[in-house]
Amino acid sequence: MVTGIGSFPFENVDEAIDLIFSTCKEIPFWPQLPKRAPFENMYIPFLQGVPCVVIDEQAGSAFVNSEETEGIEAFYENVQDENLEAFSISETVAPGFYRFLERLKEIENDVRFIKAQLTGPFSMGLGLKDENGKPIVYNYAYFDIIKKALQMKAKWMVATIKDRYPEKDIILFFDEPYLVSFGSAYVSISKEEAISIFDEVLGGIKARRGIHCCGNTDWSVLLNADVDIINYDAFNFMETIFYFKDDLTKFLTRGGLISPGLVPSSEQVSTTSVNDIITLWKGFEERMAGLDKVLPKDALITTSCGVGSLKPAEAVRAMELLRGLTQA
């Protein structure tokens, strides 16, 4: 099965959905279009209504005013009461989500899973800064708000999809581009802290929970976290996850799924063929077969990352390569 990560370089929502429906009918996903509007980036759609966050939608920027306290008490009450509507994502900042749900009935009989995505807590914590430019992950009191907000917005997204399509299972990816910085001198967060962050945010979400990282990282963090699917850039970093053989074997033994991103989300897509992707897939299969007594039953293949930074024709090419893999 194949699916995508989320972002596209189009300015028209239906153009993106048409491409998704033609290439990923079994696991369609809602599109994010950062070139359509600056507030469709990886932060603002998932920060609406979070107390003390100052959002400039036109600039596509946000920061935390850590000296503010208004709204925090009500926020925690809504968390405690599981008032999901208080954590809704508006159609203004995520038109692709709403239009996707509206049009999904067009291919409903082909759909095996519905995929959704949002920014993960590690990347949100490092990318979102306070009024002094310090990453909010180091403000432990306020980062607790961010973690709970992301968990509740994830629950809202799952509940909203289930309300429209109750018979369909859901895959929910937390996108974590900043995980490539884990372990560097710039990130003073321990492995235990990182695992705890993921366990806290992903807990209690009624979907198959995935984490997407579009670069190399210390994979032992995700392999030991409470996550069902790990999606990684196998086009550029195929070998890296296999360096952690013991952790990987344990992850697979407990039912975890490794999802390789085999189609490049860079300009290389123009010179890559379906046969190139098939060769990569066979290499991935061989590495998986080399693990002790672990025989994964399912395959979930993606692009290596979102294709929002590509030219429109390149994004189409990437998705067609995915489709070509299923037809080969």
Coordinates of C-alpha atoms in Angstrom, one line a residue:
M1 CA 0.0 0.0 0.0
V2 CA 1.1 3.6 -0.6
T3 CA 0.3 6.9 0.9
G4 CA 1.8 10.4 1.1
I5 CA 3.1 12.7 3.8
G6 CA 1.0 15.8 3.5
S7 CA 2.3 18.9 1.7
F8 CA 1.9 19.8 -2.0
P9 CA 3.0 22.8 -4.0
F10 CA -0.4 23.5 -5.5
E11 CA -2.6 26.5 -4.8
N12 CA -5.9 24.7 -5.5
V13 CA -7.2 22.2 -3.0
D14 CA -9.1 20.1 -5.5
E15 CA -6.0 19.7 -7.7
A16 CA -4.2 18.2 -4.8
I17 CA -7.1 15.9 -3.9
D18 CA -7.5 14.8 -7.5
L19 CA -3.8 13.7 -7.4
I20 CA -4.2 11.9 -4.1
F21 CA -7.3 10.1 -5.2
S22 CA -5.7 8.9 -8.4
T23 CA -2.5 7.6 -6.7
C24 CA -3.4 6.6 -3.2
K25 CA -7.0 5.2 -3.2
E26 CA -6.3 2.6 -0.5
I27 CA -4.8 5.1 1.9
P28 CA -5.8 8.7 0.9
F29 CA -4.7 11.6 3.0
W30 CA -5.6 15.3 3.4
P31 CA -3.4 17.8 1.7
Q32 CA -1.6 20.8 3.2
L33 CA -0.8 23.7 0.7
P34 CA 1.8 26.1 2.2
K35 CA 2.2 27.9 -1.1
R36 CA -1.6 28.6 -1.2
A37 CA -1.4 30.5 2.1
P38 CA 1.5 31.1 4.5
F39 CA -0.6 29.9 7.5
E40 CA -0.9 26.4 6.0
N41 CA 2.6 25.6 7.3
M42 CA 3.6 23.0 9.9
Y43 CA 2.8 25.2 12.9
I44 CA -0.2 27.5 12.6
P45 CA -2.9 24.9 11.8
F46 CA -2.1 23.1 15.0
L47 CA -1.8 26.1 17.3
Q48 CA -5.2 27.7 16.8
G49 CA -6.8 28.3 20.2
V50 CA -3.7 27.4 22.2
P51 CA -3.4 29.9 25.1
C52 CA -0.6 32.5 25.0
V53 CA 0.3 31.7 21.3
V54 CA 0.5 34.8 19.2
I55 CA -0.3 34.0 15.6
D56 CA 0.4 36.2 12.5
E57 CA -1.6 34.3 9.8
Q58 CA -0.5 36.5 7.0
A59 CA 3.2 36.1 7.8
G60 CA 2.7 32.5 8.7
S61 CA 4.5 32.9 12.0
A62 CA 3.8 32.2 15.6
F63 CA 5.4 32.6 19.0
V64 CA 4.5 32.1 22.7
N65 CA 4.1 35.0 25.0
S66 CA 5.3 33.2 28.1
E67 CA 4.4 36.2 30.3
E68 CA 0.7 35.8 29.5
T69 CA -1.6 33.5 31.5
E70 CA -5.1 34.2 30.1
G71 CA -6.8 31.1 28.9
I72 CA -4.6 28.6 30.6
E73 CA -7.1 27.6 33.3
A74 CA -9.9 27.1 30.7
F75 CA -7.5 25.2 28.5
Y76 CA -6.8 22.6 31.2
E77 CA -10.5 22.3 32.0
N78 CA -11.2 21.5 28.4
V79 CA -8.4 18.9 28.5
Q80 CA -9.8 17.4 31.7
D81 CA -13.3 17.2 30.2
E82 CA -12.1 15.9 26.8
N83 CA -13.9 18.8 25.2
L84 CA -12.6 18.1 21.7
E85 CA -14.5 20.9 20.0
A86 CA -12.3 23.4 22.0
F87 CA -9.3 21.9 20.0
S88 CA -10.8 22.0 16.5
I89 CA -8.8 23.0 13.5
S90 CA -10.6 25.6 11.4
E91 CA -11.3 25.4 7.7
T92 CA -9.4 28.6 7.2
V93 CA -6.0 27.1 8.1
A94 CA -6.7 23.6 6.9
P95 CA -9.1 23.7 3.9
G96 CA -7.6 20.5 2.6
F97 CA -8.9 18.6 5.6
Y98 CA -12.5 19.7 5.2
R99 CA -12.6 19.4 1.4
F100 CA -10.9 15.9 1.7
L101 CA -13.6 14.6 4.0
E102 CA -16.3 16.1 1.8
R103 CA -14.9 14.4 -1.4
L104 CA -13.8 11.1 0.2
K105 CA -17.1 9.5 -0.6
E106 CA -16.0 9.6 -4.3
I107 CA -13.6 6.7 -3.6
E108 CA -15.0 5.4 -0.3
N109 CA -15.3 1.8 -1.6
D110 CA -11.6 1.7 -2.4
V111 CA -10.4 3.1 0.9
R112 CA -8.7 0.7 3.4
F113 CA -7.4 3.4 5.8
I114 CA -7.8 7.2 6.0
K115 CA -4.5 9.0 6.8
A116 CA -4.2 12.3 8.6
Q117 CA -1.2 14.2 10.0
L118 CA -0.1 16.9 12.3
T119 CA 3.2 18.3 13.6
G120 CA 4.8 16.2 16.3
P121 CA 5.7 17.4 19.8
F122 CA 9.4 17.3 19.4
S123 CA 9.4 19.5 16.3
M124 CA 6.7 21.8 17.6
G125 CA 8.7 22.2 20.9
L126 CA 11.9 23.2 19.0
G127 CA 10.4 25.2 16.2
L128 CA 7.9 27.2 18.3
K129 CA 9.8 29.9 20.4
D130 CA 8.9 32.3 23.2
E131 CA 9.1 36.0 23.0
N132 CA 12.9 35.8 23.6
G133 CA 13.5 33.3 20.8
K134 CA 14.0 30.4 23.1
P135 CA 12.5 27.0 22.0
I136 CA 9.4 26.3 24.0
V137 CA 10.5 22.7 24.7
Y138 CA 12.8 24.1 27.4
N139 CA 10.0 25.9 29.1
Y140 CA 8.7 22.8 30.9
A141 CA 5.5 24.4 32.2
Y142 CA 4.4 25.8 28.9
F143 CA 5.6 22.8 26.9
D144 CA 3.1 20.8 28.9
I145 CA 0.4 22.9 27.3
I146 CA 1.8 22.2 23.8
K147 CA 1.9 18.5 24.4
K148 CA -1.6 18.4 25.6
A149 CA -2.8 20.6 22.8
L150 CA -1.3 18.4 20.1
Q151 CA -2.8 15.3 21.7
M152 CA -6.3 16.8 21.9
K153 CA -6.1 18.2 18.4
A154 CA -5.1 14.7 17.2
K155 CA -8.1 13.2 19.1
W156 CA -10.3 15.9 17.5
M157 CA -9.0 15.0 14.0
V158 CA -9.6 11.3 14.6
A159 CA -13.1 11.9 16.0
T160 CA -14.0 14.2 13.1
I161 CA -13.0 11.6 10.5
K162 CA -14.7 8.8 12.4
D163 CA -17.9 10.8 12.6
R164 CA -18.0 10.9 8.8
Y165 CA -16.5 7.5 8.0
P166 CA -17.1 5.3 11.1
E167 CA -16.3 2.0 9.2
K168 CA -12.8 3.1 8.2
D169 CA -9.6 2.7 10.2
I170 CA -7.4 5.7 10.6
I171 CA -3.6 6.2 10.4
L172 CA -2.3 9.4 12.1
F173 CA 1.2 10.6 11.5
F174 CA 3.0 13.0 13.7
D175 CA 5.6 14.7 11.5
E176 CA 9.0 15.2 13.1
P177 CA 11.5 16.9 10.9
Y178 CA 13.4 18.3 13.9
L179 CA 14.3 14.8 15.1
V180 CA 17.3 15.0 12.8
S181 CA 18.7 17.4 15.4
F182 CA 18.3 15.0 18.3
G183 CA 21.6 14.1 19.9
S184 CA 23.4 17.2 18.5
A185 CA 25.1 19.8 20.6
Y186 CA 22.1 22.1 19.9
V187 CA 19.5 19.9 21.5
S188 CA 19.9 19.2 25.2
I189 CA 17.1 16.6 25.6
S190 CA 17.9 13.1 26.7
K191 CA 16.7 9.9 25.0
E192 CA 14.5 9.1 28.0
E193 CA 12.9 12.6 27.9
A194 CA 12.3 12.3 24.1
I195 CA 10.6 8.8 24.5
S196 CA 8.5 10.2 27.4
I197 CA 7.4 13.1 25.2
F198 CA 6.1 10.8 22.5
D199 CA 4.5 8.3 24.9
E200 CA 2.6 11.2 26.6
V201 CA 1.3 12.7 23.4
L202 CA 0.5 9.5 21.4
G203 CA -1.2 7.8 24.4
G204 CA -5.0 7.4 24.2
I205 CA -5.3 8.2 20.5
K206 CA -7.7 5.7 18.8
A207 CA -5.8 5.3 15.5
R208 CA -2.7 3.6 14.2
R209 CA -0.2 6.2 15.3
G210 CA 2.9 6.9 13.1
I211 CA 5.9 9.1 13.4
H212 CA 7.5 10.5 10.2
C213 CA 11.1 11.7 10.2
C214 CA 12.5 12.8 6.9
G215 CA 16.2 12.5 7.8
N216 CA 18.6 10.5 9.9
T217 CA 18.2 10.4 13.7
D218 CA 18.8 8.1 16.7
W219 CA 16.2 5.6 15.7
S220 CA 16.3 3.9 19.1
V221 CA 14.2 6.8 20.4
L222 CA 11.2 6.0 18.1
L223 CA 11.8 2.2 18.3
N224 CA 11.3 2.4 22.0
A225 CA 8.4 4.8 22.0
D226 CA 4.7 3.9 22.1
V227 CA 4.3 4.2 18.3
D228 CA 2.8 1.8 15.8
I229 CA 4.5 3.0 12.6
I230 CA 7.8 4.6 11.9
N231 CA 8.1 6.3 8.5
Y232 CA 11.6 7.3 7.4
D233 CA 13.5 8.6 4.4
A234 CA 14.7 5.3 3.0
F235 CA 15.7 6.9 -0.3
N236 CA 18.6 8.8 1.3
F237 CA 19.1 6.9 4.6
M238 CA 18.1 3.3 3.9
E239 CA 20.7 1.7 6.1
T240 CA 20.4 3.9 9.2
I241 CA 17.5 2.3 10.9
F242 CA 19.1 -1.2 10.5
Y243 CA 22.0 0.0 12.6
F244 CA 19.7 -0.5 15.6
K245 CA 19.1 -4.2 15.1
D246 CA 18.1 -5.2 18.6
D247 CA 15.7 -2.3 19.1
L248 CA 14.3 -2.8 15.6
T249 CA 13.7 -6.5 16.2
K250 CA 11.9 -5.7 19.4
F251 CA 9.8 -3.1 17.7
L252 CA 8.7 -5.4 14.9
T253 CA 8.1 -8.3 17.3
R254 CA 5.6 -6.3 19.3
G255 CA 3.8 -5.5 16.0
G256 CA 5.4 -2.3 14.9
L257 CA 5.6 -1.4 11.2
I258 CA 8.5 0.3 9.4
S259 CA 7.3 2.4 6.5
P260 CA 10.0 3.3 4.0
G261 CA 9.9 6.6 2.1
L262 CA 11.3 5.2 -1.2
V263 CA 10.3 8.0 -3.6
P264 CA 12.5 11.1 -3.4
S265 CA 10.8 14.3 -2.4
S266 CA 13.6 16.3 -4.1
E267 CA 14.5 17.3 -7.7
Q268 CA 15.9 13.8 -8.0
V269 CA 12.3 12.6 -8.7
S270 CA 12.7 13.8 -12.3
T271 CA 15.5 11.3 -13.0
T272 CA 14.1 8.4 -10.9
S273 CA 12.2 5.6 -12.5
V274 CA 9.7 3.0 -11.2
N275 CA 12.4 0.4 -11.6
D276 CA 14.7 2.4 -9.4
I277 CA 12.1 2.4 -6.7
I278 CA 11.5 -1.3 -7.1
T279 CA 15.2 -1.9 -6.7
L280 CA 15.1 0.1 -3.5
W281 CA 12.1 -1.8 -2.3
K282 CA 13.8 -5.1 -2.9
G283 CA 16.8 -3.9 -1.0
F284 CA 14.6 -2.9 2.0
E285 CA 12.9 -6.3 1.9
E286 CA 16.3 -8.1 2.0
R287 CA 17.4 -6.1 5.0
M288 CA 14.1 -6.8 6.8
A289 CA 14.4 -10.5 6.0
G290 CA 17.8 -10.5 7.6
L291 CA 16.3 -9.7 11.0
D292 CA 16.0 -12.7 13.4
K293 CA 12.6 -14.4 13.0
V294 CA 10.8 -11.2 12.1
L295 CA 8.6 -11.4 9.0
P296 CA 6.6 -8.2 8.6
K297 CA 3.2 -8.9 6.9
D298 CA 2.3 -5.5 5.7
A299 CA 4.0 -2.8 3.6
L300 CA 3.3 0.9 3.7
I301 CA 5.4 2.9 1.2
T302 CA 5.6 6.7 0.9
T303 CA 7.5 9.5 -0.6
S304 CA 10.6 10.4 1.5
C305 CA 8.9 13.5 2.8
G306 CA 6.2 15.9 1.8
V307 CA 6.4 17.3 -1.7
G308 CA 5.4 20.9 -0.9
S309 CA 8.8 22.3 -1.8
L310 CA 8.9 20.8 -5.3
K311 CA 7.6 22.2 -8.6
P312 CA 4.0 21.1 -9.3
A313 CA 5.1 18.8 -12.1
E314 CA 7.7 17.2 -9.8
A315 CA 5.1 16.6 -7.2
V316 CA 2.9 14.9 -9.7
R317 CA 5.8 12.8 -10.8
A318 CA 6.5 11.7 -7.2
M319 CA 3.0 10.6 -6.7
E320 CA 2.9 8.8 -10.1
L321 CA 6.1 6.9 -9.1
L322 CA 4.2 5.7 -5.9
R323 CA 1.3 4.5 -8.0
G324 CA 3.7 2.9 -10.4
L325 CA 5.2 0.8 -7.6
T326 CA 1.7 -0.7 -6.8
Q327 CA 1.2 -1.6 -10.5
A328 CA 4.6 -3.1 -11.2

